[in-house]
Amino acid sequence: MRQKDQTPSHDLNHGNPSQAQALPMQQYPIDDVGSSRAFTPANSSHPPTSVRSLLSEDTPPSSHRGPLSQSPVLTSSAAAAVLASLDRGAEPNTESHLLSPEPTQGSDENEGDGFQLYGATSLLHDQSSRTFLSTGQREETQECVPSKDAIRDRLVSYAALRRQEEVALYSSPSITSKIDFDGVPMDTALHLLDLHWNRQHLSYLLTYRPAIMDSLIHNGPYVNKLLLNAIYFQSSLYSDRTSLLRQDPHDPQTMGMAFYERFKSLLVDHIDKPTIPTVVALLTCGACLVPRGKQSAGWVFCGIAYRMMTDLGCHLDIEPTSQTGKGFKLTAIDVEMRKRIYWAAYVGDKLQSLFLGRPPAIPETAGGVSEELLDTYEEMEEWRPYVDPEARPFDSSAPAYRGRPCYAISTFRCLLQLCRVISRIIDAFYTTDSTERSKSPESPNTSLVQKRQDIRERLRQFKDGIPAWLQFEPGVDPTPPPHQITPHALYWASVILTELPFTNRGRSTLAHDSNSFQSSAQDESRKKCIEAALHIWKLVEAYKKTFTLRRAQYGISYATYCAVLAILEHTDQNCDEYIECIRFFWQALLEFQRGCNYGLKRPLRLLKSLMSRIERVTKNINMDATVVTKSFQADMASLFGTGQTGDAWNGPWVAQDGLVADNTLFGIADDSLLGAYM
């Protein structure tokens, strides 16, 4: 059995467990970083019986400070002054504002956050300042800026205090009654927020929890109603409170749609005023629309968010300072939040590109943002699955789970590194340009082999570089939290995508090479695809046994789909193991579809058609059997109908030239590519 390290003490951003970096909680004095403000009364007494009455028609926010309220914001002393005087660096008191979540507004009140970026070629570029001409070099200033260690300590302590403040919400009606949840009852709002922090937040670290919750409680600048409704909408997919959150009790696809309608109504007032919470709202909503089956809306919302990020300068590596531009300052919280937004957007862009089979929107050279996240509070925080005390779960068969360290920061860094490789895979084999290059006589097919070899090496380096505390071998190691399984599943999916173009029988991209080399290359790639598919099987099986697939992130469902297609295409199905694998994947995909991945409808119908063509599969797998519950049968009836055989599958799922075109659905299979018509 492989020996694994125990709970690590390590520098998260350099991956060196030997350099211990303690997470300070109590040993430092306190400073006013919470920017505590007077509470603003809000509409909070709404006792609706269904989701249609959850939302009020409050006026959208119009101010920069306190966007959840129209009333003035009053400054008061903080309940607990955080982090004032660290002994590292001897910062003067004038720098205590570096952690304050109060941005300075710019001169143009109509321009969102009051800060926009204009590069050196722009007519709007301020020639008197060189601050944003380069992300690699910074001007030396006379300011005494706190050291990186000091900022890290302050951010971690700030996060710890904010988490304590969250706990008090559940026992302090006097506080929660003054929070504007946009008309949603307190219990429902906190339930949806808890779900978000427990699941989707950990997938990307897009939503910076301490800043958002502090702003929600104290009417601060890092949350607005648009973001609140994006979180509500996303979390509703994971909620078991179906009677409350479905617009139509009999239609699972209406879950949380009232929040989406509210989001769209609020968006009108935010679309031309870029702000940080608006960017986060668009990315959050866009990310959950794609697996929900609203791919176009999700793609467009994320695209708008990418443009807003650039407009606000989130793609630049800017240090905390009191004056980074005319009338504008970035605090340590600002910088931390911007880094998380940029890299979460980068990761989400690559995963959406796989899911939709489209070129990434954020190129590798788009920004120069540091990958180092200084707030490491969530790294060693204990994680347990969220259990709703007020609802019966869809599937109560999951065993009790013993809490484990979250490792949120190091897990996200692993996912980020993998997405860099995924970007290369897409560019090399899954774009129109790569297809044209493979046909050009000036670009021999050996260059594709070289690219494959380069990507293989990068994947190997990624796997070897996974920290010991994140390694997971199903059947040997205890099952880690869901967000820690996703990088492993996507790694093996990346192996399949790398080898796939070289496996197509008789239509290999190596057309100009000798038959013997062509055959051996295909066999090697085919074996790697099958090996990867079997690894995904074991990962998803461990996930299902521990958590069920009800709330699985769509990266897991994508890997599952890649795996089952690889098994169907590259095995003869005469092996009982392969049949059992196909049966498991089919049931898993149905469970994904029933849970948070309504967007699997078309891929599942195409997959069913393909499976129906394989005699041994049809003899051993009953694809029309819907076990579990009556509600599950009803959901499947809406997917396949009753007694229908599904769509015809009239062709191979790999393009004739051996490469997969970029107009694919779910990354690797589209009805136009396959010859199937809906």
XYZ file of C-alpha atoms in Angstrom:
678
model
C 0.000 0.000 0.000
C 1.305 3.437 -0.885
C 2.286 5.537 2.085
C 0.595 8.907 2.224
C 1.609 11.970 4.172
C -0.553 12.986 7.037
C -2.098 16.425 7.258
C 0.555 18.581 5.636
C 2.192 21.706 6.852
C 3.244 23.349 3.659
C 3.564 26.424 1.536
C 0.524 26.070 -0.681
C 1.665 28.264 -3.472
C 5.013 26.626 -3.971
C 4.060 23.012 -3.335
C 6.900 22.435 -0.888
C 5.671 20.601 2.199
C 9.001 21.111 3.910
C 8.502 24.845 4.159
C 5.863 25.015 6.826
C 3.484 27.963 6.798
C 1.260 27.971 9.840
C -2.233 29.333 9.548
C -2.427 31.992 12.256
C -5.709 32.213 14.082
C -5.083 33.751 17.487
C -1.517 34.829 17.906
C -1.797 38.267 16.319
C -3.226 41.524 17.576
C -6.298 42.902 15.937
C -6.880 45.681 13.458
C -9.955 47.195 11.818
C -10.090 45.259 8.554
C -13.698 44.265 8.695
C -14.888 47.730 7.861
C -17.916 47.226 10.062
C -20.858 49.347 9.064
C -24.247 50.113 10.480
C -26.904 47.660 9.378
C -29.500 48.728 6.872
C -33.051 47.470 7.306
C -34.288 45.366 4.417
C -37.322 43.460 3.311
C -36.873 40.178 5.137
C -40.285 39.075 6.333
C -41.645 37.096 3.395
C -43.268 33.760 4.272
C -43.967 32.316 0.806
C -45.068 28.739 0.225
C -43.385 28.372 -3.153
C -40.522 29.813 -5.118
C -42.799 32.097 -7.091
C -43.298 34.270 -4.036
C -39.689 34.240 -2.850
C -38.526 37.288 -4.738
C -39.412 40.907 -4.223
C -39.370 43.672 -6.789
C -36.726 45.742 -5.027
C -35.022 48.463 -6.976
C -31.655 47.325 -8.356
C -28.596 48.743 -6.655
C -27.200 52.008 -7.874
C -24.431 52.921 -5.473
C -20.905 51.643 -5.203
C -20.964 51.260 -1.452
C -23.703 49.162 0.045
C -25.188 47.890 -3.235
C -27.857 45.920 -1.382
C -29.463 49.053 -0.017
C -30.440 52.529 -1.126
C -29.898 54.127 2.277
C -26.656 55.836 3.299
C -23.877 53.744 4.788
C -22.695 54.819 8.231
C -19.230 53.917 9.475
C -18.947 52.404 12.960
C -16.151 50.848 14.928
C -15.561 47.171 14.188
C -16.833 44.595 16.664
C -13.415 43.025 16.589
C -10.538 45.054 15.261
C -8.402 42.711 13.165
C -4.673 42.571 12.614
C -3.342 45.990 13.395
C 0.285 45.654 14.210
C 2.252 42.727 12.960
C 5.868 42.658 13.939
C 6.902 41.715 10.398
C 7.917 44.771 8.469
C 6.918 47.432 11.000
C 4.214 48.896 8.775
C 3.064 52.392 9.690
C -0.499 52.874 10.857
C -1.304 54.703 7.639
C -1.277 51.343 5.861
C -4.004 49.750 7.973
C -6.461 50.508 5.180
C -4.782 47.951 2.933
C -7.199 45.292 4.131
C -10.211 47.535 4.312
C -12.924 46.525 1.839
C -13.664 50.160 0.965
C -12.470 50.957 -2.563
C -11.918 54.554 -3.549
C -14.236 55.660 -6.324
C -12.912 57.128 -9.525
C -13.775 60.451 -11.019
C -16.490 59.183 -13.359
C -19.519 58.157 -11.361
C -21.047 56.407 -14.355
C -18.198 53.951 -14.800
C -18.905 50.939 -12.599
C -16.214 50.580 -9.950
C -14.649 53.868 -11.016
C -11.611 52.192 -12.532
C -11.060 51.026 -16.067
C -7.906 49.880 -17.793
C -6.611 51.510 -20.973
C -3.336 50.222 -22.368
C -0.491 52.125 -23.965
C -2.036 52.116 -27.470
C -5.316 53.639 -26.279
C -6.290 57.276 -26.736
C -7.652 57.082 -23.189
C -4.352 55.937 -21.715
C -2.968 58.241 -19.039
C 0.515 59.039 -20.329
C 1.498 60.489 -16.962
C 1.379 57.061 -15.345
C 3.245 53.909 -16.271
C 1.445 51.756 -13.717
C -0.328 49.535 -16.222
C 2.105 49.566 -19.140
C 3.632 46.300 -17.981
C 2.595 43.563 -15.620
C 6.108 42.293 -15.161
C 7.750 45.379 -13.645
C 6.478 47.854 -11.112
C 7.623 51.312 -10.283
C 9.366 51.734 -6.983
C 7.280 53.845 -4.653
C 8.060 55.625 -1.455
C 5.182 53.870 0.272
C 5.881 51.287 2.906
C 3.825 48.337 1.680
C 3.396 45.385 4.069
C 5.341 42.253 3.283
C 3.683 39.284 1.617
C 3.814 37.324 4.870
C 2.143 40.173 6.730
C -0.642 40.394 4.153
C -1.099 36.614 4.242
C -1.445 36.656 8.029
C -3.925 39.500 7.892
C -6.069 37.842 5.231
C -6.171 34.514 7.073
C -7.138 36.225 10.323
C -9.723 38.299 8.494
C -11.222 35.102 7.042
C -11.282 33.432 10.470
C -13.130 36.343 12.056
C -15.616 36.518 9.216
C -16.320 32.798 9.613
C -17.027 33.321 13.308
C -19.385 36.104 12.358
C -21.204 33.746 9.981
C -21.787 31.267 12.794
C -23.459 33.997 14.816
C -26.020 34.581 12.055
C -27.975 31.457 12.966
C -28.430 32.495 16.577
C -28.796 36.254 16.126
C -32.163 37.196 14.596
C -31.400 40.819 15.368
C -28.581 40.651 12.821
C -30.186 38.542 10.115
C -33.399 40.562 10.196
C -31.414 43.568 8.981
C -29.727 41.777 6.067
C -31.234 42.307 2.640
C -31.558 38.845 1.055
C -33.479 40.379 -1.863
C -36.819 39.275 -0.484
C -35.847 35.638 0.025
C -36.712 34.279 3.504
C -33.719 34.101 5.794
C -33.820 30.310 6.223
C -33.949 29.708 2.469
C -31.247 32.268 1.720
C -28.846 30.866 4.321
C -29.600 27.323 3.141
C -28.659 28.227 -0.437
C -25.550 30.093 0.694
C -24.453 27.116 2.806
C -24.880 24.815 -0.182
C -22.802 27.148 -2.317
C -19.906 27.328 0.130
C -19.986 23.554 0.602
C -19.911 22.574 -3.083
C -19.572 24.877 -6.079
C -17.455 27.467 -4.308
C -14.742 24.857 -3.751
C -14.679 23.901 -7.433
C -13.279 27.256 -8.600
C -12.782 29.523 -5.552
C -14.472 32.222 -7.630
C -16.533 33.659 -4.788
C -14.241 35.071 -2.106
C -16.217 34.040 0.958
C -15.014 36.392 3.720
C -15.404 39.500 1.576
C -18.811 38.511 0.217
C -20.268 37.516 3.585
C -18.821 40.592 5.294
C -20.397 42.776 2.626
C -23.706 40.949 2.918
C -23.826 41.484 6.674
C -22.457 45.023 6.715
C -23.745 46.342 3.391
C -20.300 46.363 1.806
C -19.103 46.655 -1.799
C -18.356 43.015 -2.655
C -21.894 41.714 -3.126
C -24.969 42.948 -4.945
C -28.397 41.500 -5.626
C -27.272 40.193 -8.996
C -24.605 38.067 -7.316
C -26.995 36.927 -4.601
C -29.471 35.628 -7.172
C -26.711 33.959 -9.165
C -25.702 32.051 -6.029
C -29.335 31.236 -5.228
C -29.872 29.927 -8.749
C -26.707 27.843 -8.743
C -27.355 26.376 -5.295
C -30.972 25.522 -6.069
C -29.687 22.755 -8.360
C -28.113 21.116 -5.312
C -31.028 21.617 -2.931
C -33.447 18.894 -1.845
C -36.186 21.440 -1.088
C -37.993 20.678 -4.321
C -41.461 21.676 -3.141
C -40.226 25.181 -2.392
C -37.771 25.805 -5.211
C -39.516 24.277 -8.248
C -41.834 26.537 -10.203
C -43.602 23.416 -11.458
C -43.563 20.640 -8.824
C -43.649 18.010 -11.584
C -40.871 19.458 -13.735
C -37.339 19.105 -12.297
C -35.971 21.534 -14.860
C -37.872 24.429 -13.239
C -35.764 24.137 -10.079
C -34.687 27.620 -9.040
C -35.833 29.256 -12.270
C -37.442 32.126 -10.347
C -33.941 33.171 -9.281
C -32.778 33.052 -12.901
C -35.672 35.273 -13.970
C -34.805 37.696 -11.178
C -31.151 37.597 -12.264
C -32.081 38.561 -15.818
C -34.314 41.398 -14.658
C -31.508 42.826 -12.504
C -28.889 42.417 -15.229
C -30.325 45.309 -17.233
C -29.059 47.755 -14.624
C -25.606 46.159 -14.331
C -24.656 45.258 -17.880
C -23.028 48.606 -18.700
C -21.522 49.257 -15.253
C -18.729 46.710 -14.704
C -18.054 45.936 -11.054
C -16.333 43.076 -9.274
C -19.568 41.549 -7.865
C -21.193 41.792 -11.295
C -18.299 39.880 -12.870
C -18.586 37.179 -10.211
C -22.360 37.041 -10.718
C -22.058 36.541 -14.480
C -19.401 33.840 -14.102
C -21.410 32.057 -11.403
C -24.646 32.095 -13.367
C -22.922 31.209 -16.650
C -21.134 28.248 -15.095
C -24.369 26.666 -13.862
C -26.348 27.373 -17.041
C -24.064 25.222 -19.211
C -24.652 21.865 -17.458
C -28.273 22.874 -16.973
C -28.857 22.720 -20.726
C -28.810 26.479 -21.408
C -25.432 26.413 -23.109
C -25.861 29.540 -25.235
C -26.878 31.727 -22.305
C -24.048 30.390 -20.160
C -21.491 30.939 -22.905
C -22.675 34.515 -23.492
C -22.798 35.485 -19.806
C -19.274 34.197 -19.240
C -18.085 36.036 -22.345
C -19.456 39.302 -20.984
C -17.740 38.613 -17.676
C -14.383 38.080 -19.433
C -14.701 41.502 -21.077
C -15.643 43.123 -17.782
C -12.604 41.523 -16.123
C -10.337 43.152 -18.673
C -12.133 46.470 -18.332
C -11.504 46.377 -14.579
C -7.890 45.249 -14.952
C -8.369 41.862 -13.268
C -5.897 40.344 -15.735
C -3.030 42.425 -14.334
C -0.790 41.521 -11.422
C -1.182 44.561 -9.177
C 0.125 44.807 -5.635
C -1.931 46.297 -2.807
C -1.229 49.986 -2.586
C -2.912 53.150 -1.507
C -2.797 54.649 -5.002
C -2.649 52.436 -8.113
C -4.332 54.953 -10.339
C -5.966 58.354 -10.220
C -8.355 58.364 -7.300
C -8.358 54.582 -6.961
C -6.710 52.238 -4.517
C -6.540 48.458 -4.305
C -6.597 46.863 -0.880
C -5.212 43.431 -0.080
C -8.773 42.100 -0.216
C -9.251 43.683 -3.649
C -6.089 42.055 -4.971
C -6.903 38.640 -3.491
C -10.409 38.753 -4.904
C -9.211 39.821 -8.363
C -6.666 37.004 -8.515
C -9.320 34.463 -7.617
C -11.721 35.867 -10.179
C -9.160 35.769 -12.985
C -7.942 32.220 -12.379
C -11.441 30.890 -11.685
C -12.521 32.398 -15.000
C -9.509 30.806 -16.713
C -10.345 27.349 -15.328
C -14.058 27.699 -16.061
C -13.290 28.803 -19.613
C -11.236 25.672 -20.313
C -13.849 23.335 -18.838
C -16.634 25.030 -20.784
C -14.534 24.683 -23.927
C -14.364 20.931 -23.338
C -18.050 20.671 -22.493
C -19.159 22.634 -25.557
C -16.339 21.750 -27.939
C -15.463 25.415 -28.593
C -12.154 27.275 -28.594
C -11.231 28.844 -25.240
C -12.016 32.529 -24.852
C -9.126 33.380 -22.495
C -5.754 32.767 -24.164
C -2.693 31.772 -22.175
C -1.136 35.197 -22.765
C -4.200 37.224 -21.767
C -2.858 38.264 -18.378
C 0.030 38.279 -15.981
C -1.735 37.547 -12.714
C 0.097 35.802 -9.915
C -1.244 32.336 -9.097
C -0.345 32.761 -5.438
C -3.427 33.002 -3.231
C -2.500 34.507 0.111
C -5.661 33.712 2.061
C -5.068 30.037 2.906
C -7.761 29.712 5.569
C -9.780 27.176 3.553
C -6.795 24.903 2.966
C -6.894 23.222 6.368
C -10.559 23.822 7.161
C -12.518 20.630 7.777
C -14.953 19.606 5.045
C -18.111 17.552 5.529
C -21.015 17.067 3.105
C -23.822 19.550 3.605
C -26.880 17.989 5.233
C -30.124 19.937 5.045
C -31.977 19.512 8.347
C -35.296 20.490 6.756
C -35.488 18.221 3.712
C -35.349 14.531 2.945
C -32.493 13.889 0.500
C -33.131 12.281 -2.892
C -30.810 9.436 -1.951
C -30.156 8.703 1.712
C -28.024 5.647 0.985
C -24.723 7.520 1.243
C -22.808 6.503 4.380
C -21.736 8.912 7.094
C -18.651 10.813 6.048
C -15.770 11.509 8.362
C -14.552 15.069 7.966
C -11.305 15.677 6.107
C -9.152 18.748 5.428
C -10.556 20.785 2.587
C -7.212 21.491 0.853
C -9.097 24.059 -1.223
C -6.085 26.113 -2.295
C -3.787 23.275 -3.326
C -6.657 21.468 -5.088
C -7.467 24.559 -7.115
C -3.826 25.027 -8.041
C -3.735 21.429 -9.316
C -6.859 22.032 -11.376
C -5.346 25.236 -12.746
C -2.180 23.442 -13.854
C -4.251 20.727 -15.528
C -6.302 23.347 -17.367
C -3.096 24.742 -18.841
C -2.471 21.309 -20.378
C -6.107 21.030 -21.473
C -5.708 24.316 -23.326
C -2.814 22.791 -25.287
C -4.844 19.663 -26.051
C -7.691 21.745 -27.463
C -5.332 23.861 -29.549
C -3.395 20.867 -30.884
C -6.244 18.537 -31.829
C -9.690 20.103 -31.381
C -9.819 23.359 -33.328
C -10.528 24.168 -36.955
C -6.946 25.343 -37.316
C -5.568 22.027 -36.051
C -7.762 20.143 -38.516
C -6.520 22.281 -41.411
C -2.909 21.834 -40.320
C -3.321 18.072 -40.409
C -4.444 18.260 -44.061
C -1.701 20.598 -45.225
C 1.238 18.981 -47.088
C 3.487 21.621 -45.538
C 2.645 20.349 -42.075
C 3.480 16.636 -41.924
C 1.550 14.423 -39.563
C 4.696 13.803 -37.588
C 4.193 17.259 -36.078
C 0.940 15.991 -34.569
C 2.816 13.046 -33.104
C 5.345 15.459 -31.649
C 2.554 17.513 -30.129
C 1.028 14.395 -28.668
C 4.373 13.457 -27.171
C 4.759 16.928 -25.684
C 1.285 16.768 -24.161
C 1.916 13.266 -22.834
C 4.991 14.586 -21.067
C 3.075 17.523 -19.614
C 0.360 15.190 -18.353
C 3.002 12.959 -16.789
C 4.584 15.949 -15.064
C 1.182 17.031 -13.797
C 0.417 13.601 -12.336
C 3.862 13.297 -10.752
C 3.497 16.781 -9.301
C 0.225 16.152 -7.451
C 0.987 16.710 -3.748
C 0.951 13.604 -1.562
C -2.028 14.868 0.424
C -4.121 15.120 -2.780
C -3.252 11.737 -4.258
C -6.138 9.299 -4.385
C -6.226 5.630 -5.292
C -9.784 4.232 -5.224
C -10.098 1.115 -3.122
C -6.941 1.952 -1.180
C -7.360 5.499 0.120
C -10.374 6.977 1.897
C -12.542 8.920 -0.531
C -11.634 12.627 -0.442
C -14.135 15.503 -0.772
C -15.793 15.826 -4.210
C -13.778 18.825 -5.371
C -10.582 16.826 -4.814
C -11.807 13.999 -7.076
C -12.532 16.286 -10.034
C -8.873 16.924 -11.038
C -8.197 13.166 -11.057
C -11.199 12.451 -13.286
C -10.331 15.301 -15.644
C -6.730 14.103 -15.839
C -7.834 10.730 -17.213
C -10.339 12.452 -19.509
C -7.423 14.532 -20.816
C -5.510 11.324 -21.545
C -8.457 10.089 -23.622
C -8.707 13.386 -25.492
C -4.973 13.319 -26.224
C -5.033 9.787 -27.643
C -8.437 9.927 -29.317
C -7.351 11.483 -32.649
C -4.838 8.648 -33.141
C -7.229 5.742 -32.557
C -9.731 5.981 -35.396
C -9.598 2.658 -37.193
C -8.451 3.081 -40.802
C -8.617 6.878 -40.620
C -5.618 7.772 -38.471
C -4.098 11.203 -38.671
C -0.843 9.388 -39.453
C -1.955 8.787 -43.035
C 1.447 9.385 -44.608
C 3.322 6.990 -42.345
C 3.932 3.302 -42.892
C 1.108 0.899 -42.181
C 3.106 -0.841 -39.485
C 3.823 2.407 -37.659
C 0.239 3.507 -38.146
C -1.087 0.272 -36.672
C 1.252 0.316 -33.686
C 0.462 3.970 -32.986
C -3.260 3.266 -33.057
C -2.921 0.245 -30.778
C -0.878 2.226 -28.271
C -3.370 5.087 -28.192
C -6.305 2.698 -27.981
C -4.805 0.958 -24.961
C -4.225 4.292 -23.246
C -7.853 5.284 -23.852
C -9.143 2.040 -22.347
C -6.800 2.331 -19.369
C -7.962 5.892 -18.728
C -11.629 4.877 -19.006
C -11.174 2.136 -16.417
C -9.488 4.600 -14.050
C -12.450 6.968 -14.449
C -14.774 4.060 -13.661
C -13.080 3.467 -10.318
C -13.028 7.177 -9.470
C -16.713 7.708 -10.233
C -17.619 4.481 -8.446
C -15.857 5.694 -5.290
C -17.587 9.071 -5.648
C -20.996 7.418 -6.037
C -20.573 5.095 -3.057
C -19.519 7.922 -0.769
C -21.629 10.891 -1.866
C -24.024 9.680 -4.609
C -23.861 11.524 -7.930
C -26.759 13.837 -7.099
C -24.557 16.919 -6.717
C -21.573 15.949 -8.875
C -19.826 18.790 -10.689
C -20.097 18.596 -14.473
C -16.381 17.895 -14.831
C -17.131 14.460 -13.348
C -19.999 13.847 -15.775
C -17.816 14.966 -18.673
C -15.094 12.484 -17.713
C -17.734 9.751 -17.409
C -19.034 10.463 -20.901
C -15.520 10.414 -22.359
C -14.870 7.081 -20.658
C -17.997 5.270 -21.821
C -17.463 6.387 -25.419
C -13.870 5.163 -25.272
C -15.008 1.746 -24.029
C -17.758 1.488 -26.644
C -15.496 2.545 -29.503
C -12.301 0.697 -28.653
C -13.304 -2.618 -27.084
C -15.101 -5.604 -28.578
C -17.461 -5.819 -25.584
C -16.731 -9.549 -25.239
C -15.224 -9.002 -21.815
C -17.569 -9.091 -18.834
C -15.536 -6.314 -17.212
C -16.239 -3.981 -20.121
C -19.952 -4.783 -20.056
C -20.082 -4.078 -16.330
C -18.182 -0.842 -16.913
C -20.641 0.271 -19.615
C -23.604 -0.608 -17.388
C -22.149 1.425 -14.523
C -21.431 4.443 -16.728
C -24.941 4.377 -18.194
C -26.560 4.363 -14.758
C -24.139 7.045 -13.552
C -24.987 9.335 -16.466
C -28.687 8.907 -15.758
C -28.033 9.907 -12.158
C -26.036 12.937 -13.334
C -28.948 13.927 -15.560
C -31.385 13.595 -12.702
C -29.188 15.695 -10.437
C -27.409 18.856 -11.551
C -26.672 18.077 -15.211
C -29.861 18.574 -17.226
C -27.618 19.464 -20.168
C -26.852 15.756 -20.617
C -30.181 15.217 -22.361
C -28.899 15.260 -25.940
C -25.632 13.393 -25.241
C -27.574 10.694 -23.397
C -30.009 10.226 -26.252
C -27.131 9.915 -28.697
C -25.317 7.537 -26.384
C -28.394 5.349 -26.050
C -28.612 5.157 -29.825
C -24.972 4.076 -30.084
C -25.368 1.452 -27.371
C -28.448 0.075 -29.120
C -26.294 -0.798 -32.141
C -24.023 -3.104 -30.147
C -25.560 -6.558 -29.818
C -23.762 -7.660 -26.670
C -24.611 -4.382 -24.954
C -28.312 -4.664 -25.739
C -28.348 -8.263 -24.498
C -26.733 -7.455 -21.166
C -27.869 -3.923 -20.351
C -31.487 -2.845 -20.058
C -31.240 0.798 -21.054
C -34.938 1.408 -20.448
C -34.857 0.200 -16.841
C -35.251 3.061 -14.393
C -34.738 1.783 -10.928
C -34.856 3.896 -7.784
C -38.105 5.880 -7.367
C -41.233 6.987 -9.192
C -39.867 10.515 -9.392
C -36.757 9.139 -11.068
C -38.960 7.320 -13.603
C -40.842 10.540 -14.267
C -37.591 12.418 -14.829
C -36.391 9.746 -17.253
C -39.712 9.830 -19.091
C -39.136 13.518 -19.726
C -35.691 12.636 -21.057
C -36.449 9.681 -23.346
C -40.233 9.600 -23.534
C -42.117 6.361 -23.015
C -41.290 3.404 -25.194
C -39.224 5.415 -27.677
C -36.017 4.048 -29.080
C -34.289 7.399 -29.274
C -32.396 9.021 -32.109
C -30.707 7.018 -34.805
C -26.934 6.928 -34.770
C -25.783 6.702 -38.361
C -22.046 7.165 -38.257
C -18.802 6.983 -36.305
C -18.278 9.476 -33.513
C -14.807 10.457 -34.707
C -14.510 12.697 -37.767
C -13.341 11.178 -41.039
C -9.979 12.941 -40.845
C -9.277 11.458 -37.441
C -9.557 14.775 -35.629
C -12.601 15.983 -33.771
C -13.983 19.255 -35.107
C -14.648 22.194 -32.805
C -18.423 22.278 -33.272
C -19.047 19.401 -30.918
C -21.619 19.021 -28.204
C -20.298 17.883 -24.838
C -16.800 18.119 -26.226
C -16.673 14.973 -28.324
C -20.048 14.105 -29.794
C -22.456 16.262 -31.763
C -25.448 15.208 -33.823
C -24.170 16.961 -36.961
C -20.810 15.251 -36.571
C -22.400 11.862 -35.987
C -25.090 12.081 -38.624
C -27.877 12.005 -36.076
C -30.713 14.507 -36.119
C -32.823 15.567 -33.185
